[in-house]
Amino acid sequence: MNIILIGMPAAGKSTVGVLLAKELGYGFADTDILITRRAGRTLPALIAGEGISRLLEMEAEVGESLDCDETVIATGGSMVFSARAMERLKAGGVTVYLETPLPVIEARLRLHSREARGVAAPPEMSLPDIYAARAPLYERYADVTVRCGDGLEAVVEQILRAIEGMEIA
């Protein structure tokens, strides 16, 4: 079984995912990287050239087609907009929502802007609006919710405790 990490951009899905995969001896997949490879360009370049809708389409395609086992999967923050992709991912594992407080997300995105990360949202949409639109979807798809903010090792430990006894292996 897989562990699927969902949450806002800059929640730490990729960083936590690598650490969690090492701890479990699992593989690691980052859907943003898979999209970048498939598109042949970065997420910001994809959005600039083909628009947010194309990024969302590619994200759904990657989520629906991902075929792996014993893998920690870090999804893009907008993967939850594709019900089919989320259902496919959830069928193969445990979905963990990295619930990160909005002020933490804002601080992290000040260091690395929304545009540079390729966040799938119109530029006029504020970060609190993005958070409000996505949080209910993260909650809907989560099998486990881990509240973040206490450091990477603490987050990994919380995930390991939460999935202990679940059928993931």
Coordinates of C-alpha atoms in Angstrom, one line a residue:
M1 CA 0.0 0.0 0.0
N2 CA 1.0 3.6 -0.5
I3 CA 0.9 6.7 1.7
I4 CA -0.5 9.7 -0.2
L5 CA 0.3 13.1 1.2
I6 CA -2.1 16.0 0.5
G7 CA -2.2 19.6 1.6
M8 CA -1.6 23.2 0.7
P9 CA 1.4 24.3 -1.4
A10 CA 4.4 24.7 1.0
A11 CA 2.8 22.4 3.6
G12 CA 6.0 20.2 3.3
K13 CA 4.6 17.2 1.4
S14 CA 7.7 16.7 -0.6
T15 CA 10.1 17.2 2.3
V16 CA 8.1 15.1 4.7
G17 CA 7.5 12.5 2.0
V18 CA 11.2 11.9 1.4
L19 CA 11.9 11.5 5.1
L20 CA 8.9 9.2 5.6
A21 CA 9.9 7.1 2.6
K22 CA 13.4 6.7 4.1
E23 CA 11.9 5.7 7.5
L24 CA 9.6 3.1 6.0
G25 CA 11.9 1.8 3.2
Y26 CA 9.4 2.9 0.6
G27 CA 9.8 4.5 -2.8
F28 CA 9.0 8.2 -3.2
A29 CA 7.0 9.9 -6.0
D30 CA 6.3 13.6 -6.3
T31 CA 3.4 14.3 -8.7
D32 CA 4.7 17.9 -9.4
I33 CA 7.9 16.4 -10.7
L34 CA 6.0 13.8 -12.8
I35 CA 4.0 16.6 -14.3
T36 CA 7.1 18.6 -15.0
R37 CA 8.7 15.7 -16.8
R38 CA 5.6 14.9 -18.8
A39 CA 5.2 18.6 -19.8
G40 CA 8.8 19.1 -20.5
R41 CA 8.8 22.3 -18.6
T42 CA 8.4 23.7 -15.1
L43 CA 5.0 24.2 -13.5
P44 CA 5.2 28.0 -13.7
A45 CA 6.1 27.7 -17.4
L46 CA 3.3 25.3 -18.0
I47 CA 0.8 27.7 -16.4
A48 CA 2.3 30.7 -18.3
G49 CA 2.1 28.8 -21.6
E50 CA -1.1 26.8 -21.4
G51 CA -2.9 28.1 -18.3
I52 CA -4.0 26.8 -15.0
S53 CA -6.7 24.5 -16.5
R54 CA -4.0 22.6 -18.4
L55 CA -2.0 22.1 -15.2
L56 CA -5.1 20.8 -13.5
E57 CA -5.7 18.4 -16.4
M58 CA -2.2 17.1 -16.3
E59 CA -2.3 16.7 -12.5
A60 CA -5.5 14.7 -12.8
E61 CA -3.9 12.5 -15.6
V62 CA -0.9 11.8 -13.4
G63 CA -3.0 11.0 -10.3
E64 CA -5.2 8.7 -12.3
S65 CA -2.3 6.9 -14.0
L66 CA 0.1 6.5 -11.1
D67 CA 0.8 2.8 -10.6
C68 CA 3.1 2.1 -7.7
D69 CA 3.2 0.1 -4.4
E70 CA 5.0 0.8 -1.1
T71 CA 5.5 4.4 -2.2
V72 CA 5.1 7.7 -0.4
I73 CA 3.3 10.0 -2.9
A74 CA 3.6 13.8 -2.5
T75 CA 0.7 15.2 -4.5
G76 CA 0.4 18.7 -5.8
G77 CA -1.7 21.0 -3.7
S78 CA -4.5 21.1 -6.2
M79 CA -4.7 17.3 -6.8
V80 CA -7.8 17.3 -4.6
F81 CA -9.7 19.1 -7.4
S82 CA -9.8 15.8 -9.4
A83 CA -12.2 13.4 -7.7
R84 CA -11.2 10.6 -10.1
A85 CA -7.5 11.0 -9.3
M86 CA -8.1 11.1 -5.6
E87 CA -10.3 8.0 -5.6
R88 CA -7.6 6.2 -7.6
L89 CA -4.9 7.2 -5.2
K90 CA -7.0 6.5 -2.1
A91 CA -7.8 3.0 -3.5
G92 CA -4.1 2.2 -3.2
G93 CA -3.2 3.5 0.2
V94 CA -3.7 5.8 3.1
T95 CA -4.2 9.5 2.5
V96 CA -2.6 11.8 5.0
Y97 CA -3.5 15.5 5.1
L98 CA -0.7 17.7 6.3
E99 CA -2.8 20.4 7.9
T100 CA -0.5 23.4 8.1
P101 CA -1.7 26.7 9.6
L102 CA -2.3 29.5 7.1
P103 CA 0.3 31.8 8.7
V104 CA 3.0 29.1 8.3
I105 CA 2.0 28.6 4.6
E106 CA 2.1 32.4 4.1
A107 CA 5.6 32.6 5.7
R108 CA 6.9 29.8 3.5
L109 CA 5.4 31.3 0.3
R110 CA 7.1 34.6 1.1
L111 CA 10.4 32.8 0.7
H112 CA 9.3 31.1 -2.5
S113 CA 6.4 32.9 -4.2
R114 CA 3.2 31.3 -5.5
E115 CA 4.2 32.1 -9.1
A116 CA 7.6 30.5 -8.7
R117 CA 6.0 27.3 -7.2
G118 CA 3.3 27.1 -9.9
V119 CA 0.3 27.3 -7.6
A120 CA -2.9 26.4 -9.6
A121 CA -4.9 29.5 -8.7
P122 CA -5.8 32.7 -10.4
P123 CA -3.4 35.5 -9.5
E124 CA -6.3 37.6 -8.1
M125 CA -7.2 34.8 -5.6
S126 CA -5.7 35.5 -2.2
L127 CA -3.9 32.8 -0.2
P128 CA -6.6 32.8 2.4
D129 CA -9.1 32.2 -0.4
I130 CA -7.1 29.4 -1.8
Y131 CA -6.8 27.9 1.7
A132 CA -10.6 28.2 2.3
A133 CA -11.4 26.6 -1.0
R134 CA -9.1 23.6 -0.6
A135 CA -9.2 22.8 3.1
P136 CA -12.7 21.1 2.9
L137 CA -11.4 18.9 0.0
Y138 CA -8.3 17.9 2.0
E139 CA -10.5 17.0 4.9
R140 CA -12.9 15.0 2.7
Y141 CA -10.1 12.9 1.2
A142 CA -8.0 12.4 4.4
D143 CA -7.9 9.1 6.1
V144 CA -5.5 10.7 8.7
T145 CA -4.9 14.4 9.5
V146 CA -1.6 15.5 10.9
R147 CA -1.3 19.0 12.3
C148 CA 2.1 20.5 11.2
G149 CA 4.3 23.2 12.5
D150 CA 6.5 21.4 15.1
G151 CA 9.3 20.4 12.8
L152 CA 9.8 17.8 10.2
E153 CA 10.8 14.9 12.5
A154 CA 7.7 15.5 14.7
V155 CA 5.5 15.4 11.6
V156 CA 7.0 12.1 10.4
E157 CA 6.6 10.7 13.9
Q158 CA 2.9 11.8 14.0
I159 CA 2.3 10.1 10.6
L160 CA 4.1 6.9 11.7
R161 CA 2.0 6.8 14.9
A162 CA -1.2 7.5 13.0
I163 CA -0.7 4.8 10.5
E164 CA 0.6 2.2 13.0
G165 CA -1.7 -0.8 12.7
M166 CA -3.3 0.3 9.5
E167 CA -2.9 -2.0 6.5
I168 CA -0.3 -0.2 4.6
A169 CA 2.2 -3.0 4.0

